[in-house]
Amino acid sequence: MSKYWSEAVNSLTPYVPGEQPKDTGITKLNTNENPYPPSPKAEAAIREFPMDRLRLYSDPDCGALKQALADHFSVDKHNVFVGNGSDEVLALTFMAFFRQPRPLLLPETTYSFYDVYCNLYDIEYKQIPLRNDFSIDLNDYNEPNAGIIFANPNAPTGRALELSEIEALLQRNTESLVVVDEAYVDFGADSAVELTRRYDNVLVIQTFSKSRSLAGMRVGYAIGHEDLIAGLERVKNSFNSYPLDMLAIASSVAAIEDDAYFRETTQKIIETRDWTENALAELGFITTPSKTNFVFTTHRYVEAAELMGFLRANKILVRHFSKPGIDNHLRITIGTQEEMQLLIDTLKQHPDIVSMG
């Protein structure tokens, strides 16, 4: 704390990102990164990039990337917005649309950056509880609001909504924006992008960090009606006119065009996730059905905090949240098959898990 801080900064509780260890020899299953490298075409785009161009500013419109995304999703270029990771896209979305007299509606358990943005921008919000099975019930969102936001699939639970449920919400909620955060949609859920062609009150946000293996490049994007995109552009150009660097643009264009590699790696992760769920069940874990690249799980007898500490002592990092309602669950990123086998073999060494055998 400093005497030079404003009162707004004094009152902030910042988002806490997952640990990025400096030590080698750590099996990192705590931040939902992709265990496979980026597309070889993305790697080639970086290696072959003319370095002398880096003395210039990047394209403020990111036109090549917008066009590649528009082609991929069969939308118009004017329906695409890009930013420095989906977190920046979300931050600009909150600023552009949710500073309204009514409260923003969001799930009680979801991506914890949402309430951070609300506090940063002084946005009133209301958290809607999940069902007992950790699913979102969109019928609970039928009240006056400044907007609605949820992650689909949700984080950290991994559960996904049906597209019909989202469309029904759009038909009921016609006077405010619905934002669908699809960071994990490529691992088994249905995207709401197709709904953006029929409804002007839905914005879909995705990222290159998960299924495209480009977390280190920080590239996110939104798809929606051109009026929504224009609003985001107004905020972006009042904040940072050059959100993406040249290498990020080049590698992202190559990644989105390499559909075969994308499908191969996401399918590997889905298969490993399903294997992991079955292996955890045999050790006494109860796992929420996942459509993501992670599992959300609790053990029948051993506390989650204890298991996190045990795994950490064995150089395996997983994520544990202290929030009431989910404080006895672990969120475990799906790594390679070898990494998940190591996780299971290590858990078998815990004395209270071994005793169940």
PDB file of N, CA and C in Angstrom, residues 69-70 72-76 79-80 152 161-168 170-171 178 180 182 185-186 189-206 221-225:
ATOM      1  N   LEU A  69     -10.038 -15.284 -39.081  1.00  0.00           N
ATOM      2  CA  LEU A  69     -11.098 -15.711 -38.170  1.00  0.00           C
ATOM      3  C   LEU A  69     -12.457 -15.654 -38.854  1.00  0.00           C
ATOM      4  N   ALA A  70     -12.676 -14.586 -39.626  1.00  0.00           N
ATOM      5  CA  ALA A  70     -13.949 -14.462 -40.345  1.00  0.00           C
ATOM      6  C   ALA A  70     -14.134 -15.625 -41.310  1.00  0.00           C
ATOM      7  N   HIS A  72     -12.741 -18.591 -41.069  1.00  0.00           N
ATOM      8  CA  HIS A  72     -12.872 -19.833 -40.293  1.00  0.00           C
ATOM      9  C   HIS A  72     -14.292 -20.021 -39.765  1.00  0.00           C
ATOM     10  N   PHE A  73     -14.900 -18.932 -39.294  1.00  0.00           N
ATOM     11  CA  PHE A  73     -16.224 -19.018 -38.681  1.00  0.00           C
ATOM     12  C   PHE A  73     -17.365 -18.661 -39.631  1.00  0.00           C
ATOM     13  N   SER A  74     -17.025 -18.375 -40.879  1.00  0.00           N
ATOM     14  CA  SER A  74     -18.033 -18.013 -41.883  1.00  0.00           C
ATOM     15  C   SER A  74     -18.861 -16.809 -41.446  1.00  0.00           C
ATOM     16  N   VAL A  75     -18.162 -15.769 -40.992  1.00  0.00           N
ATOM     17  CA  VAL A  75     -18.792 -14.496 -40.657  1.00  0.00           C
ATOM     18  C   VAL A  75     -18.064 -13.409 -41.434  1.00  0.00           C
ATOM     19  N   ASP A  76     -18.568 -12.192 -41.323  1.00  0.00           N
ATOM     20  CA  ASP A  76     -17.925 -11.061 -41.977  1.00  0.00           C
ATOM     21  C   ASP A  76     -16.798 -10.536 -41.093  1.00  0.00           C
ATOM     22  N   ASN A  79     -17.571  -8.550 -38.090  1.00  0.00           N
ATOM     23  CA  ASN A  79     -18.135  -9.248 -36.934  1.00  0.00           C
ATOM     24  C   ASN A  79     -17.060  -9.768 -35.991  1.00  0.00           C
ATOM     25  N   VAL A  80     -15.794  -9.391 -36.226  1.00  0.00           N
ATOM     26  CA  VAL A  80     -14.670  -9.939 -35.465  1.00  0.00           C
ATOM     27  C   VAL A  80     -13.893  -8.818 -34.776  1.00  0.00           C
ATOM     28  N   ASN A 152     -18.869 -20.863 -20.971  1.00  0.00           N
ATOM     29  CA  ASN A 152     -19.431 -22.120 -21.455  1.00  0.00           C
ATOM     30  C   ASN A 152     -18.434 -22.818 -22.378  1.00  0.00           C
ATOM     31  N   LEU A 161     -23.307 -25.940 -21.232  1.00  0.00           N
ATOM     32  CA  LEU A 161     -24.722 -25.766 -21.551  1.00  0.00           C
ATOM     33  C   LEU A 161     -25.002 -26.223 -22.972  1.00  0.00           C
ATOM     34  N   GLU A 162     -26.242 -26.623 -23.226  1.00  0.00           N
ATOM     35  CA  GLU A 162     -26.670 -26.915 -24.588  1.00  0.00           C
ATOM     36  C   GLU A 162     -26.922 -25.592 -25.320  1.00  0.00           C
ATOM     37  N   LEU A 163     -26.687 -25.610 -26.615  1.00  0.00           N
ATOM     38  CA  LEU A 163     -26.897 -24.407 -27.416  1.00  0.00           C
ATOM     39  C   LEU A 163     -28.352 -23.947 -27.361  1.00  0.00           C
ATOM     40  N   SER A 164     -29.276 -24.876 -27.271  1.00  0.00           N
ATOM     41  CA  SER A 164     -30.698 -24.527 -27.198  1.00  0.00           C
ATOM     42  C   SER A 164     -31.017 -23.728 -25.942  1.00  0.00           C
ATOM     43  N   GLU A 165     -30.319 -24.010 -24.840  1.00  0.00           N
ATOM     44  CA  GLU A 165     -30.532 -23.259 -23.600  1.00  0.00           C
ATOM     45  C   GLU A 165     -30.082 -21.815 -23.762  1.00  0.00           C
ATOM     46  N   ILE A 166     -28.959 -21.623 -24.449  1.00  0.00           N
ATOM     47  CA  ILE A 166     -28.450 -20.271 -24.666  1.00  0.00           C
ATOM     48  C   ILE A 166     -29.375 -19.498 -25.603  1.00  0.00           C
ATOM     49  N   GLU A 167     -29.857 -20.156 -26.645  1.00  0.00           N
ATOM     50  CA  GLU A 167     -30.766 -19.478 -27.572  1.00  0.00           C
ATOM     51  C   GLU A 167     -32.066 -19.090 -26.881  1.00  0.00           C
ATOM     52  N   ALA A 168     -32.568 -19.949 -26.016  1.00  0.00           N
ATOM     53  CA  ALA A 168     -33.787 -19.617 -25.279  1.00  0.00           C
ATOM     54  C   ALA A 168     -33.571 -18.387 -24.399  1.00  0.00           C
ATOM     55  N   LEU A 170     -31.471 -15.921 -25.052  1.00  0.00           N
ATOM     56  CA  LEU A 170     -31.423 -14.765 -25.954  1.00  0.00           C
ATOM     57  C   LEU A 170     -32.820 -14.315 -26.351  1.00  0.00           C
ATOM     58  N   GLN A 171     -33.715 -15.264 -26.515  1.00  0.00           N
ATOM     59  CA  GLN A 171     -35.085 -14.933 -26.891  1.00  0.00           C
ATOM     60  C   GLN A 171     -35.850 -14.300 -25.737  1.00  0.00           C
ATOM     61  N   VAL A 178     -25.836 -10.556 -23.878  1.00  0.00           N
ATOM     62  CA  VAL A 178     -25.414 -11.825 -23.289  1.00  0.00           C
ATOM     63  C   VAL A 178     -24.019 -12.142 -23.829  1.00  0.00           C
ATOM     64  N   VAL A 180     -20.978 -14.863 -23.947  1.00  0.00           N
ATOM     65  CA  VAL A 180     -20.633 -16.270 -23.739  1.00  0.00           C
ATOM     66  C   VAL A 180     -19.119 -16.400 -23.886  1.00  0.00           C
ATOM     67  N   GLU A 182     -16.106 -18.531 -24.242  1.00  0.00           N
ATOM     68  CA  GLU A 182     -15.883 -19.888 -24.732  1.00  0.00           C
ATOM     69  C   GLU A 182     -14.400 -20.267 -24.763  1.00  0.00           C
ATOM     70  N   VAL A 185     -14.328 -24.108 -25.270  1.00  0.00           N
ATOM     71  CA  VAL A 185     -15.401 -24.715 -26.065  1.00  0.00           C
ATOM     72  C   VAL A 185     -14.907 -25.800 -27.013  1.00  0.00           C
ATOM     73  N   ASP A 186     -13.645 -25.752 -27.412  1.00  0.00           N
ATOM     74  CA  ASP A 186     -13.147 -26.686 -28.424  1.00  0.00           C
ATOM     75  C   ASP A 186     -12.903 -28.097 -27.891  1.00  0.00           C
ATOM     76  N   ALA A 189     -17.705 -28.961 -26.287  1.00  0.00           N
ATOM     77  CA  ALA A 189     -18.969 -28.227 -26.185  1.00  0.00           C
ATOM     78  C   ALA A 189     -19.353 -27.638 -27.542  1.00  0.00           C
ATOM     79  N   ASP A 190     -20.580 -27.110 -27.625  1.00  0.00           N
ATOM     80  CA  ASP A 190     -21.073 -26.477 -28.853  1.00  0.00           C
ATOM     81  C   ASP A 190     -20.911 -24.965 -28.750  1.00  0.00           C
ATOM     82  N   SER A 191     -20.317 -24.361 -29.765  1.00  0.00           N
ATOM     83  CA  SER A 191     -20.096 -22.922 -29.769  1.00  0.00           C
ATOM     84  C   SER A 191     -21.381 -22.170 -30.098  1.00  0.00           C
ATOM     85  N   ALA A 192     -21.508 -20.991 -29.501  1.00  0.00           N
ATOM     86  CA  ALA A 192     -22.644 -20.110 -29.770  1.00  0.00           C
ATOM     87  C   ALA A 192     -22.361 -19.147 -30.922  1.00  0.00           C
ATOM     88  N   VAL A 193     -21.246 -19.328 -31.626  1.00  0.00           N
ATOM     89  CA  VAL A 193     -20.936 -18.424 -32.737  1.00  0.00           C
ATOM     90  C   VAL A 193     -22.069 -18.396 -33.748  1.00  0.00           C
ATOM     91  N   GLU A 194     -22.672 -19.538 -34.025  1.00  0.00           N
ATOM     92  CA  GLU A 194     -23.755 -19.551 -35.007  1.00  0.00           C
ATOM     93  C   GLU A 194     -24.926 -18.666 -34.581  1.00  0.00           C
ATOM     94  N   LEU A 195     -25.110 -18.486 -33.272  1.00  0.00           N
ATOM     95  CA  LEU A 195     -26.200 -17.633 -32.791  1.00  0.00           C
ATOM     96  C   LEU A 195     -25.935 -16.166 -33.082  1.00  0.00           C
ATOM     97  N   THR A 196     -24.660 -15.786 -33.263  1.00  0.00           N
ATOM     98  CA  THR A 196     -24.348 -14.384 -33.553  1.00  0.00           C
ATOM     99  C   THR A 196     -24.856 -13.971 -34.926  1.00  0.00           C
ATOM    100  N   ARG A 197     -25.145 -14.940 -35.781  1.00  0.00           N
ATOM    101  CA  ARG A 197     -25.670 -14.617 -37.108  1.00  0.00           C
ATOM    102  C   ARG A 197     -27.158 -14.293 -37.070  1.00  0.00           C
ATOM    103  N   ARG A 198     -27.836 -14.701 -35.986  1.00  0.00           N
ATOM    104  CA  ARG A 198     -29.289 -14.515 -35.898  1.00  0.00           C
ATOM    105  C   ARG A 198     -29.721 -13.562 -34.793  1.00  0.00           C
ATOM    106  N   TYR A 199     -28.837 -13.292 -33.842  1.00  0.00           N
ATOM    107  CA  TYR A 199     -29.191 -12.435 -32.708  1.00  0.00           C
ATOM    108  C   TYR A 199     -28.147 -11.338 -32.556  1.00  0.00           C
ATOM    109  N   ASP A 200     -28.628 -10.114 -32.335  1.00  0.00           N
ATOM    110  CA  ASP A 200     -27.698  -8.991 -32.201  1.00  0.00           C
ATOM    111  C   ASP A 200     -27.330  -8.719 -30.748  1.00  0.00           C
ATOM    112  N   ASN A 201     -27.809  -9.566 -29.821  1.00  0.00           N
ATOM    113  CA  ASN A 201     -27.567  -9.337 -28.396  1.00  0.00           C
ATOM    114  C   ASN A 201     -26.690 -10.414 -27.778  1.00  0.00           C
ATOM    115  N   VAL A 202     -25.839 -11.041 -28.595  1.00  0.00           N
ATOM    116  CA  VAL A 202     -24.921 -12.049 -28.061  1.00  0.00           C
ATOM    117  C   VAL A 202     -23.515 -11.788 -28.593  1.00  0.00           C
ATOM    118  N   LEU A 203     -22.546 -11.876 -27.687  1.00  0.00           N
ATOM    119  CA  LEU A 203     -21.135 -11.719 -28.015  1.00  0.00           C
ATOM    120  C   LEU A 203     -20.408 -12.974 -27.540  1.00  0.00           C
ATOM    121  N   VAL A 204     -19.680 -13.612 -28.434  1.00  0.00           N
ATOM    122  CA  VAL A 204     -18.935 -14.825 -28.109  1.00  0.00           C
ATOM    123  C   VAL A 204     -17.453 -14.493 -28.056  1.00  0.00           C
ATOM    124  N   ILE A 205     -16.798 -14.883 -26.968  1.00  0.00           N
ATOM    125  CA  ILE A 205     -15.379 -14.585 -26.776  1.00  0.00           C
ATOM    126  C   ILE A 205     -14.599 -15.900 -26.705  1.00  0.00           C
ATOM    127  N   GLN A 206     -13.538 -15.982 -27.487  1.00  0.00           N
ATOM    128  CA  GLN A 206     -12.683 -17.163 -27.501  1.00  0.00           C
ATOM    129  C   GLN A 206     -11.219 -16.753 -27.402  1.00  0.00           C
ATOM    130  N   TYR A 221     -10.249 -13.121 -29.008  1.00  0.00           N
ATOM    131  CA  TYR A 221     -11.116 -12.471 -29.987  1.00  0.00           C
ATOM    132  C   TYR A 221     -12.574 -12.601 -29.587  1.00  0.00           C
ATOM    133  N   ALA A 222     -13.392 -11.755 -30.182  1.00  0.00           N
ATOM    134  CA  ALA A 222     -14.837 -11.776 -29.960  1.00  0.00           C
ATOM    135  C   ALA A 222     -15.524 -11.795 -31.317  1.00  0.00           C
ATOM    136  N   ILE A 223     -16.681 -12.452 -31.347  1.00  0.00           N
ATOM    137  CA  ILE A 223     -17.508 -12.495 -32.553  1.00  0.00           C
ATOM    138  C   ILE A 223     -18.919 -12.075 -32.182  1.00  0.00           C
ATOM    139  N   GLY A 224     -19.470 -11.146 -32.945  1.00  0.00           N
ATOM    140  CA  GLY A 224     -20.810 -10.660 -32.662  1.00  0.00           C
ATOM    141  C   GLY A 224     -21.289  -9.697 -33.739  1.00  0.00           C
ATOM    142  N   HIS A 225     -22.443  -9.119 -33.507  1.00  0.00           N
ATOM    143  CA  HIS A 225     -23.020  -8.147 -34.441  1.00  0.00           C
ATOM    144  C   HIS A 225     -22.042  -6.988 -34.626  1.00  0.00           C
TER     145      HIS A 225
END
